[in-house]
GROMACS .gro file of C-alpha atoms in nm:
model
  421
    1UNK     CA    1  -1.187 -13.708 -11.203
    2UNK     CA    2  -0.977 -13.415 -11.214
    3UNK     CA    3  -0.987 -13.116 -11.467
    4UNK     CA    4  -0.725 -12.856 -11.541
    5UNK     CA    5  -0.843 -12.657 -11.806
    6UNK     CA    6  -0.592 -12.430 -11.882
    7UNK     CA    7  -0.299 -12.598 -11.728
    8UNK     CA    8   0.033 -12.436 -11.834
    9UNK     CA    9   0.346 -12.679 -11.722
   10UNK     CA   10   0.359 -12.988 -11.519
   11UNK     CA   11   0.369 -12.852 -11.200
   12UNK     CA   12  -0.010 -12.871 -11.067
   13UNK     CA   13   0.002 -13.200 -11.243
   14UNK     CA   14   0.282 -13.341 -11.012
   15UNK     CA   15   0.163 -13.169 -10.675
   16UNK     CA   16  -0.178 -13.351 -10.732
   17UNK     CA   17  -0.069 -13.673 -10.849
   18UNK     CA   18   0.185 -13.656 -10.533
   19UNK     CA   19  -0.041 -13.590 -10.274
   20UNK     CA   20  -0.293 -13.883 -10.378
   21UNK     CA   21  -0.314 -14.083 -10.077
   22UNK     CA   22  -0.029 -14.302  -9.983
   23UNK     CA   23  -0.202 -14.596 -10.048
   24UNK     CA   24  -0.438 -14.529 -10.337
   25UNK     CA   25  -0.612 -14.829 -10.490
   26UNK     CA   26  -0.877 -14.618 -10.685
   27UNK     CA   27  -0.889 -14.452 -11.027
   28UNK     CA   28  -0.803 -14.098 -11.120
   29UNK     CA   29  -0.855 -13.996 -11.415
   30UNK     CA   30  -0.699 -13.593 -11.518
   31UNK     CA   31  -0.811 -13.371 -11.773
   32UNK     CA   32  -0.493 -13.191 -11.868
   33UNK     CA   33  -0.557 -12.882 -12.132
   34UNK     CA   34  -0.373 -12.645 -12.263
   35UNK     CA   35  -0.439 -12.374 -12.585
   36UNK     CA   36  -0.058 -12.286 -12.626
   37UNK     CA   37   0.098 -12.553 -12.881
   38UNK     CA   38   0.471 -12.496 -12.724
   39UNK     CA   39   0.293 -12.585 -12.368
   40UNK     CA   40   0.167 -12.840 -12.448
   41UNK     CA   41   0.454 -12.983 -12.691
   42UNK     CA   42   0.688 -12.944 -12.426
   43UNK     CA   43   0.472 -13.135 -12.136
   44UNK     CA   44   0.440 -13.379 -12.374
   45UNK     CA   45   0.789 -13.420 -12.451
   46UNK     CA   46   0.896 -13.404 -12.092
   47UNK     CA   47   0.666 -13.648 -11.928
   48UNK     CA   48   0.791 -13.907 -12.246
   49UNK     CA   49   1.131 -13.831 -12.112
   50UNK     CA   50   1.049 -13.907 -11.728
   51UNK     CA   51   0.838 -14.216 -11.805
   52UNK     CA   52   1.091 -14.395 -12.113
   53UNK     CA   53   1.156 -14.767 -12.036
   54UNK     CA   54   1.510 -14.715 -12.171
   55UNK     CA   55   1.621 -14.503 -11.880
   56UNK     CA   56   1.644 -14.551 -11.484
   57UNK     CA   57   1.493 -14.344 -11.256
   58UNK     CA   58   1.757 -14.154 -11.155
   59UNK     CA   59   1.870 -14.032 -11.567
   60UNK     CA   60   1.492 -14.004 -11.651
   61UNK     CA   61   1.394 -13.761 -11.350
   62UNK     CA   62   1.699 -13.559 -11.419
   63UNK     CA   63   1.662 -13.538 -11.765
   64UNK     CA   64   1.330 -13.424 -11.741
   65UNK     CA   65   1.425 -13.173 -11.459
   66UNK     CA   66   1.658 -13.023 -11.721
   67UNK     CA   67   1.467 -12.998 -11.972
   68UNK     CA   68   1.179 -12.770 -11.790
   69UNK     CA   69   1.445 -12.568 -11.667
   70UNK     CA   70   1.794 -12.570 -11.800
   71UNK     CA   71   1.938 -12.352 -12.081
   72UNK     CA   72   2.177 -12.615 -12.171
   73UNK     CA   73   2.204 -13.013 -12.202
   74UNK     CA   74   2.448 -13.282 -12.203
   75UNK     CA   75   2.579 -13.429 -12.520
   76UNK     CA   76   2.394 -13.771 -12.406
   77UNK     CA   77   2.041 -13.561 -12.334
   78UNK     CA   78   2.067 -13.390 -12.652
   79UNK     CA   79   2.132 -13.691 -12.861
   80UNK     CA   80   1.817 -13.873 -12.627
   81UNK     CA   81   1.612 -13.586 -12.670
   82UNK     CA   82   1.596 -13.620 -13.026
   83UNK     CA   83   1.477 -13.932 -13.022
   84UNK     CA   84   1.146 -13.791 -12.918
   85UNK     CA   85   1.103 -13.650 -13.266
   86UNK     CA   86   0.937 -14.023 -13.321
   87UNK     CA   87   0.695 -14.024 -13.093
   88UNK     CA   88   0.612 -13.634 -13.197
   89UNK     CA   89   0.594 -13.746 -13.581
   90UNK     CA   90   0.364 -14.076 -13.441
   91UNK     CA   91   0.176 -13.832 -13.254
   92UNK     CA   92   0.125 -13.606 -13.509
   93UNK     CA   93  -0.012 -13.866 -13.784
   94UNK     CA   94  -0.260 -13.973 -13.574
   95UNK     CA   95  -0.394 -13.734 -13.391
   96UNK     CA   96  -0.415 -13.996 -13.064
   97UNK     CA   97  -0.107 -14.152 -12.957
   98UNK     CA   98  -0.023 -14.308 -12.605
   99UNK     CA   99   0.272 -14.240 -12.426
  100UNK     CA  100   0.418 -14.588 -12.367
  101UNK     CA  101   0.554 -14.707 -12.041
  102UNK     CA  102   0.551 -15.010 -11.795
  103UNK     CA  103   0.286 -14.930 -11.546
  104UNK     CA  104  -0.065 -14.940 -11.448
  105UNK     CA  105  -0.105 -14.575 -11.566
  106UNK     CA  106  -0.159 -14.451 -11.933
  107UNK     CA  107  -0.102 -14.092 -12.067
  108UNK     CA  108  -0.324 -14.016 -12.399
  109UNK     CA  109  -0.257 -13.707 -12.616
  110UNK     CA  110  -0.532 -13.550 -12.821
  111UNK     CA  111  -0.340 -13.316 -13.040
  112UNK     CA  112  -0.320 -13.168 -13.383
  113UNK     CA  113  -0.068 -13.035 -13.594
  114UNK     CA  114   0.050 -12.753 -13.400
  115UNK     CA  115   0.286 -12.970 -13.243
  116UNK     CA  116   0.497 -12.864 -13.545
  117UNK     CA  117   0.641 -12.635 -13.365
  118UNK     CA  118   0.805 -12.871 -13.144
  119UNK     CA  119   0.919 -13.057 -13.391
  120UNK     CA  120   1.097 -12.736 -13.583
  121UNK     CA  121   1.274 -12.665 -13.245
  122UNK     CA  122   1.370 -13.010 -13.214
  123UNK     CA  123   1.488 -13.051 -13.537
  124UNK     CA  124   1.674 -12.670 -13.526
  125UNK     CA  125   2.065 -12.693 -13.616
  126UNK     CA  126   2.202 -12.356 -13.423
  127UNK     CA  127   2.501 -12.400 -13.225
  128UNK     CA  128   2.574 -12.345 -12.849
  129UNK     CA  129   2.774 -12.005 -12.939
  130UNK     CA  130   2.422 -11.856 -13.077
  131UNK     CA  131   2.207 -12.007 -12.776
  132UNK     CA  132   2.411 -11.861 -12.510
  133UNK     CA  133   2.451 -11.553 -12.695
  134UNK     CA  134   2.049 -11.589 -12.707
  135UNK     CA  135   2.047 -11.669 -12.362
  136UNK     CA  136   2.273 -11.379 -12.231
  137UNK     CA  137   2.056 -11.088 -12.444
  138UNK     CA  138   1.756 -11.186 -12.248
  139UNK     CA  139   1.862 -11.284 -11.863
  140UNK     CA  140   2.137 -11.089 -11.842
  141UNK     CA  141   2.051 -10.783 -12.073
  142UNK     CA  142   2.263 -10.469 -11.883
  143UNK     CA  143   1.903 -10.284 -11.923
  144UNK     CA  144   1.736 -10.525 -11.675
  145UNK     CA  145   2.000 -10.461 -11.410
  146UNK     CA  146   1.787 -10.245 -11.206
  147UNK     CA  147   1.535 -10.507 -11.156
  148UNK     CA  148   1.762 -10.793 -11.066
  149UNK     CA  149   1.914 -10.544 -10.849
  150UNK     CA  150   1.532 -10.478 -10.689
  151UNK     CA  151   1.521 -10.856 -10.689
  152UNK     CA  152   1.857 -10.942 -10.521
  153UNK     CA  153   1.812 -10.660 -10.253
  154UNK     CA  154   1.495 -10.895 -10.140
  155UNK     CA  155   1.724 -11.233 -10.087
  156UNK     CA  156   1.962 -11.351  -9.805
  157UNK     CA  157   2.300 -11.265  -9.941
  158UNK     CA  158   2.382 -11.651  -9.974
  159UNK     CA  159   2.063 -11.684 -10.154
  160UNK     CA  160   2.204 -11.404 -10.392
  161UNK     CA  161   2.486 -11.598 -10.508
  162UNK     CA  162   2.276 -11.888 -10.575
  163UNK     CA  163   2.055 -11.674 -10.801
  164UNK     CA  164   2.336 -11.489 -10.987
  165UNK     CA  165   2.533 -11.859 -11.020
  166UNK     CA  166   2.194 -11.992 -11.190
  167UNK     CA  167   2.090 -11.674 -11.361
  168UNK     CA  168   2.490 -11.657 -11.545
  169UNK     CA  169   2.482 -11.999 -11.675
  170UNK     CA  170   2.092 -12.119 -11.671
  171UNK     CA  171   2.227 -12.474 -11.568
  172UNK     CA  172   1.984 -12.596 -11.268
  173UNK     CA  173   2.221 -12.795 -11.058
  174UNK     CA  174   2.382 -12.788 -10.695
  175UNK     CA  175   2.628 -12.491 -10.680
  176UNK     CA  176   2.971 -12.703 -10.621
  177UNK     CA  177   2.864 -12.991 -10.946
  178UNK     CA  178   3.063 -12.949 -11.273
  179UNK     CA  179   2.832 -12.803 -11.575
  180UNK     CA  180   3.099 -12.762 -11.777
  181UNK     CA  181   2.984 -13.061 -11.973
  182UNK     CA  182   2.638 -12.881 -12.025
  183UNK     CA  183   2.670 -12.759 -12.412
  184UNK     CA  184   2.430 -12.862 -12.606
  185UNK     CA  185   2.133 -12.625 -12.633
  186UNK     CA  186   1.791 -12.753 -12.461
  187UNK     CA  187   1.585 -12.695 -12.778
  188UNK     CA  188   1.263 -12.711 -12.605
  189UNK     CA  189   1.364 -12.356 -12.461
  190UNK     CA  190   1.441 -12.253 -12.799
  191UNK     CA  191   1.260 -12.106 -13.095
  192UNK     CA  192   1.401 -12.293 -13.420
  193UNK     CA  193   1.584 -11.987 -13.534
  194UNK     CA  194   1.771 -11.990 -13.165
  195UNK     CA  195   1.551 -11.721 -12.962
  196UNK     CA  196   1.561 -11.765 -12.588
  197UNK     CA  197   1.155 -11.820 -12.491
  198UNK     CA  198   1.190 -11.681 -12.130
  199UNK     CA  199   1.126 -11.384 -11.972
  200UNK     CA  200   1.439 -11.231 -11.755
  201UNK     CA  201   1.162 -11.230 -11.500
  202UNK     CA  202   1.109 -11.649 -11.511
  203UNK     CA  203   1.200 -11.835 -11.218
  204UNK     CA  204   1.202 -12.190 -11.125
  205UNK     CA  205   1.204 -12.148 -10.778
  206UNK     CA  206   0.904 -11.901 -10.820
  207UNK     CA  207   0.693 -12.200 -10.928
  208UNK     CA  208   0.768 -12.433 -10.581
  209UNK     CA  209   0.696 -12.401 -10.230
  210UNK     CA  210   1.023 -12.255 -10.092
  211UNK     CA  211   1.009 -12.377  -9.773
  212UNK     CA  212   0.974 -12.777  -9.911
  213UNK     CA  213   1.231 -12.669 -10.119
  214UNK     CA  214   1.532 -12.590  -9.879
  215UNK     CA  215   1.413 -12.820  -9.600
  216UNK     CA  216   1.434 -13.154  -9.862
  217UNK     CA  217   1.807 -12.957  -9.962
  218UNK     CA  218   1.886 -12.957  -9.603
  219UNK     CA  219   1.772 -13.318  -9.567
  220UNK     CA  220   2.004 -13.438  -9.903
  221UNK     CA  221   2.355 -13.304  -9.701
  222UNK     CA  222   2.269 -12.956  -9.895
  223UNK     CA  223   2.337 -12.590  -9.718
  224UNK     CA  224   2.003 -12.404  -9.745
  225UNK     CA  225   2.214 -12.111  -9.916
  226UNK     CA  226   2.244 -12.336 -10.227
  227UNK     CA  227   1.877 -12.286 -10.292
  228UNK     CA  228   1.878 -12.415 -10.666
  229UNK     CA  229   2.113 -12.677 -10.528
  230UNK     CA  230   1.781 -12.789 -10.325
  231UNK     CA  231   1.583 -12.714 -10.615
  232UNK     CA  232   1.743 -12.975 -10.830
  233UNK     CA  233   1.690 -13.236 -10.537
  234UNK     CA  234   1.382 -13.151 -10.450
  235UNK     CA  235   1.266 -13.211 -10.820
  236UNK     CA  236   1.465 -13.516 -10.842
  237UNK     CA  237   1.235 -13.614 -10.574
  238UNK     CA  238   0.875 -13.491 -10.716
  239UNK     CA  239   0.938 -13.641 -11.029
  240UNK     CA  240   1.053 -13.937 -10.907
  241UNK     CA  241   0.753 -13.984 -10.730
  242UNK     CA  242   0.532 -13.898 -10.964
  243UNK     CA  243   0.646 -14.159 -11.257
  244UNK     CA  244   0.655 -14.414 -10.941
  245UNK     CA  245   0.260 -14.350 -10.900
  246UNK     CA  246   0.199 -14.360 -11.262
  247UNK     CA  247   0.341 -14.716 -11.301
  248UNK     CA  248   0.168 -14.829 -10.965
  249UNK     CA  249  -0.169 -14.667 -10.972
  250UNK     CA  250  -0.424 -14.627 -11.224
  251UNK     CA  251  -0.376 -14.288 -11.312
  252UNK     CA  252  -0.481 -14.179 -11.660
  253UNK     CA  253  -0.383 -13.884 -11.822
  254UNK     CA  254  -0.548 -13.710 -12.120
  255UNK     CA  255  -0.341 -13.464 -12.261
  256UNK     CA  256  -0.578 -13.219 -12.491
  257UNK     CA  257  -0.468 -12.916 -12.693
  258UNK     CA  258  -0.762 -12.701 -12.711
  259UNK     CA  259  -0.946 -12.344 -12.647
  260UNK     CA  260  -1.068 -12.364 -12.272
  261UNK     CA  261  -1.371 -12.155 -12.402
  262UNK     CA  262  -1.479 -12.420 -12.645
  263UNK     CA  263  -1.342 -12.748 -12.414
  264UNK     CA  264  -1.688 -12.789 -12.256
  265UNK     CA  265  -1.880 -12.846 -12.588
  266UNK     CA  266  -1.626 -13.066 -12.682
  267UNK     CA  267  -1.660 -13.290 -12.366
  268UNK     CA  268  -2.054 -13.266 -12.390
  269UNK     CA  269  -2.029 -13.404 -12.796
  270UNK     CA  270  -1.845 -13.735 -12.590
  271UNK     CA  271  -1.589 -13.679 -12.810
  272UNK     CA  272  -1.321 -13.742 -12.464
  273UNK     CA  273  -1.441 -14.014 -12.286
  274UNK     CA  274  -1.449 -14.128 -11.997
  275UNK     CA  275  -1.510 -13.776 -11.959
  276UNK     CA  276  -1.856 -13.612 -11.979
  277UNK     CA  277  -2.110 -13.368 -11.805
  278UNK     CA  278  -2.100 -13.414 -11.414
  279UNK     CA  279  -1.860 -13.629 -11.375
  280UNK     CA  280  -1.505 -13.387 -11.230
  281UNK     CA  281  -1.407 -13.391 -10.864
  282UNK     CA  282  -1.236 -13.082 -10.945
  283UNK     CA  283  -1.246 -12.865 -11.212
  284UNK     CA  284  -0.913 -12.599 -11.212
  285UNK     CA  285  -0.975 -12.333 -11.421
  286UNK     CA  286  -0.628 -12.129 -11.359
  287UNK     CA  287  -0.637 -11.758 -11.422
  288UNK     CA  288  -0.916 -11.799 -11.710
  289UNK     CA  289  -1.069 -11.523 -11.520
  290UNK     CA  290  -0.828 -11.298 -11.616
  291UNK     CA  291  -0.940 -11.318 -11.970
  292UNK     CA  292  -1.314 -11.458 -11.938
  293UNK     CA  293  -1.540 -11.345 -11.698
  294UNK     CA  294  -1.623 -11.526 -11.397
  295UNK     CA  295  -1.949 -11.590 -11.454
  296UNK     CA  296  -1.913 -11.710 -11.797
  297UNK     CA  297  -1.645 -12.021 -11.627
  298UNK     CA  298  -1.970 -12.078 -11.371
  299UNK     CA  299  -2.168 -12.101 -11.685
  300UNK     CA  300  -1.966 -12.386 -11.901
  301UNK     CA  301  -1.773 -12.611 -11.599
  302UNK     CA  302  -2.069 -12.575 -11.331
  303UNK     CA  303  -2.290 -12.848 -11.550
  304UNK     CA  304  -1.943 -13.060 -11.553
  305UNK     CA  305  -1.905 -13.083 -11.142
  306UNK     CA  306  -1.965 -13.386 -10.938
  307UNK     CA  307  -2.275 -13.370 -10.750
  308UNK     CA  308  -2.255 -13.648 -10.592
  309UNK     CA  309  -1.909 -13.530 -10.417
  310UNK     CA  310  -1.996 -13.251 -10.172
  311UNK     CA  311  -1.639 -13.181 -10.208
  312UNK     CA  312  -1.636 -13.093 -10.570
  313UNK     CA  313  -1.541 -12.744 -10.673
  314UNK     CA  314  -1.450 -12.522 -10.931
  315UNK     CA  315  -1.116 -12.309 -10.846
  316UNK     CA  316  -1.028 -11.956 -11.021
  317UNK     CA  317  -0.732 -11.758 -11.008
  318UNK     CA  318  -0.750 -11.408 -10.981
  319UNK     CA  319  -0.418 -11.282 -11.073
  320UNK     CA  320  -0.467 -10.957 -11.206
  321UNK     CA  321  -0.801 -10.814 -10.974
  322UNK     CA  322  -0.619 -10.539 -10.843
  323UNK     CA  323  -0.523 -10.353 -11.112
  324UNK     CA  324  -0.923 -10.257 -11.126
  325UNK     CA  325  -0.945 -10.267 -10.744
  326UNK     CA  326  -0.616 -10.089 -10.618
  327UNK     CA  327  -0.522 -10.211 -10.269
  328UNK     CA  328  -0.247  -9.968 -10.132
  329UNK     CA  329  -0.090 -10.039  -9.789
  330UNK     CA  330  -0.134  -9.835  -9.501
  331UNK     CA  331   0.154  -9.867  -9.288
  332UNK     CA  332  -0.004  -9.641  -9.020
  333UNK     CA  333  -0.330  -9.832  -9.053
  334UNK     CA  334  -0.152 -10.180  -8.975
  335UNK     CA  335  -0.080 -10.102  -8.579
  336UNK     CA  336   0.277 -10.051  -8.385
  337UNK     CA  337   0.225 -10.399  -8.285
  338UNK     CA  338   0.225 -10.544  -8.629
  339UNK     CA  339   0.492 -10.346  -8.748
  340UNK     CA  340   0.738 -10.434  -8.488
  341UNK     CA  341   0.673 -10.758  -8.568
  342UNK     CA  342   0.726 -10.797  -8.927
  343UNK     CA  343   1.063 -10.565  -8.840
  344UNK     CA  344   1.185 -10.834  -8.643
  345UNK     CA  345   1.110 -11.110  -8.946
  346UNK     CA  346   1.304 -10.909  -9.168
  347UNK     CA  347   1.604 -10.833  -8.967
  348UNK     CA  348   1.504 -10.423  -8.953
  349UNK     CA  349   1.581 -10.208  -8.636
  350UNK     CA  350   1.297 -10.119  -8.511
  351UNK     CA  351   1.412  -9.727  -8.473
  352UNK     CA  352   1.470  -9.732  -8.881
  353UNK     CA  353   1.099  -9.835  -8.967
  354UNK     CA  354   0.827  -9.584  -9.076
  355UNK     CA  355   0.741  -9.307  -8.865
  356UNK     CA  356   1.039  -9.312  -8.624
  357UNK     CA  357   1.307  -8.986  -8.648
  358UNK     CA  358   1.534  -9.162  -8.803
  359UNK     CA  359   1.363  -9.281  -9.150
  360UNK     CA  360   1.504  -8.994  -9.327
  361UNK     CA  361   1.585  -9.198  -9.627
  362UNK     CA  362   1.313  -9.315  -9.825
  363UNK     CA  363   1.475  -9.543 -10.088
  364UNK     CA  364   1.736  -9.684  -9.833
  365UNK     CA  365   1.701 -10.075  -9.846
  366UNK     CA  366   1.585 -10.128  -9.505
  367UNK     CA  367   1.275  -9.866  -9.689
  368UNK     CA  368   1.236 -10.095  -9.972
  369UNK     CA  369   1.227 -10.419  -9.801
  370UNK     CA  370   0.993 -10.308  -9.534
  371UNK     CA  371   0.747 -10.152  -9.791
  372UNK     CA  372   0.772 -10.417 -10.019
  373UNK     CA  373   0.655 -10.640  -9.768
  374UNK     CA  374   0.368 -10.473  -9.644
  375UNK     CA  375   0.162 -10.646  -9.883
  376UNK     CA  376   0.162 -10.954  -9.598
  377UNK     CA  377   0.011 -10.741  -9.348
  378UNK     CA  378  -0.248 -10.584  -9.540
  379UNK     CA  379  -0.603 -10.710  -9.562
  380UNK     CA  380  -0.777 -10.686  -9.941
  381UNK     CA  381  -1.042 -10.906  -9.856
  382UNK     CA  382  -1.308 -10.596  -9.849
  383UNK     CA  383  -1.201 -10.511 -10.194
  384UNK     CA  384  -1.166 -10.858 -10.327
  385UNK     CA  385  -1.553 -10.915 -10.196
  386UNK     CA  386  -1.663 -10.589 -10.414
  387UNK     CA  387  -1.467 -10.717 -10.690
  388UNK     CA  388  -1.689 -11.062 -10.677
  389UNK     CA  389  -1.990 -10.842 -10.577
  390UNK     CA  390  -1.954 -10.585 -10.894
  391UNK     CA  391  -1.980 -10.923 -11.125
  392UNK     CA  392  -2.274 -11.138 -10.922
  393UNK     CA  393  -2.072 -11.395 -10.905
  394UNK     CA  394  -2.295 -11.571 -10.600
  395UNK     CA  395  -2.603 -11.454 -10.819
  396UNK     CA  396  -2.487 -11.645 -11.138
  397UNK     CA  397  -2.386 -11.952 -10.855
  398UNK     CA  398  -2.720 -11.977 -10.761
  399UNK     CA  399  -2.869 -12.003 -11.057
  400UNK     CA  400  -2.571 -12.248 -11.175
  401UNK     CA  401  -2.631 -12.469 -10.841
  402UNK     CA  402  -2.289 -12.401 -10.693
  403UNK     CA  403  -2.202 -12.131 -10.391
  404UNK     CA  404  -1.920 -12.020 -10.326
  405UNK     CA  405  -1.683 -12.096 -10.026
  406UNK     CA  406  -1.724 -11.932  -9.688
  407UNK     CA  407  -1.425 -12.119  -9.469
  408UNK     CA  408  -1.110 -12.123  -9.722
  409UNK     CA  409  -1.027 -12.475  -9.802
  410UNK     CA  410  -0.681 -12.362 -10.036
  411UNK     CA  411  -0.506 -12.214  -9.764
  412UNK     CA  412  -0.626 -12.055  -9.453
  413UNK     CA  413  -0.719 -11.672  -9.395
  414UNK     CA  414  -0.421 -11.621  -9.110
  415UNK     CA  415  -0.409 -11.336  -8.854
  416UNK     CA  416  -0.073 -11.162  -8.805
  417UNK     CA  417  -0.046 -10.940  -8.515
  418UNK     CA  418  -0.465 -10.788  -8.591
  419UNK     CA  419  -0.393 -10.786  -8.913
  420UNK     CA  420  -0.590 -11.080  -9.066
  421UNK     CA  421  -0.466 -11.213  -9.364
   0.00000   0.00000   0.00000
């Protein structure tokens, strides 16, 4: 059993349902929470789109593609998405609805009515002039320029025109395809008064594995410049996948709507079965420890771990430990050795990096690249230990029956040149 407590979009969803085994005859059943009532109303109404009996595979995983991350829609998916106001009004009245489609699967939602606000947005009337005008204010506001321009500086230049091509028209599709027939607004981006819901700053690629992305782009007759190009395929793929395991394994998803501080109790009144004290695999807890402390998520999800898996574990995100435990990097401190290196990755002379007589210009964009990218050379794991120390996190583990991770299990502590990662 799998728990993701605070889960934000689809995207941990998919990865984990995708890399079950190959052959998986078991059953796995997911926990998926989320606090944030246009979260969870638009999971909901995507995975209904991806999963409908009444389209194929290859119109169901592109209409759900577009709706988690295009501006516009096709006539067709607007009209189609509408129809999900039905199963949202179903869902709403009573308060546990299934998600019907042909498979072994199921997906459950436990919600209340703060889906609402889906259904406003859904049923909103504003025209495409007022969402791209909506659209424009926000991603390509003149007063954001500098950052864009901070952003572009750090891609390929082919990777550039993808970006701007995507950024313009907020259409997530291969650069050469036709989107001229994209004009209908994709409400679920929306408010119901016609507000873009993005941040300028919100990227799809951002939320993928890069590298996947452009080698499955490369393997679908793509260039790698056309990176949302390989995007779109590379989705097209994930999804795919993912509604394929859902009809052929016994996957069962229970979608929840609910305060992450108050989900334990909940589960512990058996008031979401199958689901109960001890019985998660893995508990994901996202960056909850931003916002509650550490110890407190040891105190409510340790009691809910697996003991009989040696495996189980409860993962945090720290997203936001630095700004009380500055880590600055030193570009002296990171050796000639390492430096010449990362240089060399980045396509920088080595006579025009720091420290050399001819670095005379300090926000040239040789400068800014190689700074920016110190970050990969420089070791925080001294500060990140005070950090845990400073909150007895292995104190509070003990007495909760957990300990934390010596040998990282997520991804590997590398070494670069010395400079361990």
């Amino acid at each position: 059993m799998i728990c993701f407590a605070a889960s934000g979009d689809l995207r941990n969803l998919i990865r984990t349902v995708n890399c079950l085994p190959a052959v998986y005859n078991g059953c796995c059943d997911i926990l998926f929470n989320d606090l944030n009532p246009l979260v969870v109303g638009r999971n909901i109404v995507v995975l209904w789109a991806l999963l409908n009996p009444d389209l194929t595979v290859d119109e169901a995983t592109e209409f759900a593609l577009h709706l988690m991350y295009s501006s516009m829609l096709t006539p067709a998916m607007s009209n189609f998405l509408s129809r999900s106001l039905v199963m949202l009004n179903n869902l709403a009245d009573s308060n546990d609805y299934s998600i019907n489609f042909n498979g072994k699967g199921t997906v459950k939602v436990i919600a209340d009515d703060d889906l609402n606000v889906t259904i406003e947005m859904l049923r909103s009337k504003y025209d495409q002039r007022t969402a791209v005008h909506a659209y424009t204010n926000i991603m390509c506001s003149p007063k954001r320029q500098d950052y864009t321009d901070r952003y572009l500086n750090s891609l390929e230049p082919a990777h550039r025109l993808s970006f701007t091509h995507y950024r313009t028209f907020g259409i997530l599709a291969p650069f050469s395809l036709d989107i001229s027939h994209f004009v209908e607004p994709n409400r679920l981006l929306y408010s119901s008064r016609g507000d873009w819901l993005l941040r300028d700053s919100d990227n799809p690629l951002h939320g993928w594995d890069v590298s996947l992305v452009l080698e499955h782009g490369e393997k679908c007759g793509l260039n790698r410049a056309d990176s949302y190009g390989c995007l779109f395929f590379y989705l097209k793929n994930e999804l795919s996948n993912f509604a394929k395991r859902l009809r052929d394994c016994q996957i069962n998803i229970t979608i929840t709507m609910l305060d992450a501080a108050v989900l334990p109790n909940f589960i512990s009144s058996s008031s979401l079965k199958p689901f109960s004290p001890g019985c998660f695999d893995r508990i994901d807890t996202s960056n909850l420890a931003d916002y509650m402390s550490a110890p407190r998520i040891l105190r409510d999800w340790a009691p809910f771990l697996n003991r009989r898996n040696k495996f189980a574990a409860i993962l945090m995100n720290f997203m936001n430990w630095q700004k009380h435990y500055p880590v600055i990097p030193d570009v002296r401190a990171v050796g000639k050795q390492a430096i010449e290196k990362y240089a060399s990755i980045m396509g920088i002379d080595v006579p025009d990096i720091p420290g050399s007589r001819n670095w005379s210009n300090s926000v040239s964009p040789a400068f800014v690249r190689f700074f920016a990218g110190m970050m990969t050379f420089t070791d925080d794991h001294k500060q990140f230990q005070s950090f845990l120390r400073d909150q007895a996190i292995e104190k509070v583990a003990t007495i909760c029956g957990v300990k934390l991770r010596k040998i990282n299990q997520v991804h590997p502590k590398v070494s670069i040149c010395g400079s361990s990662l």
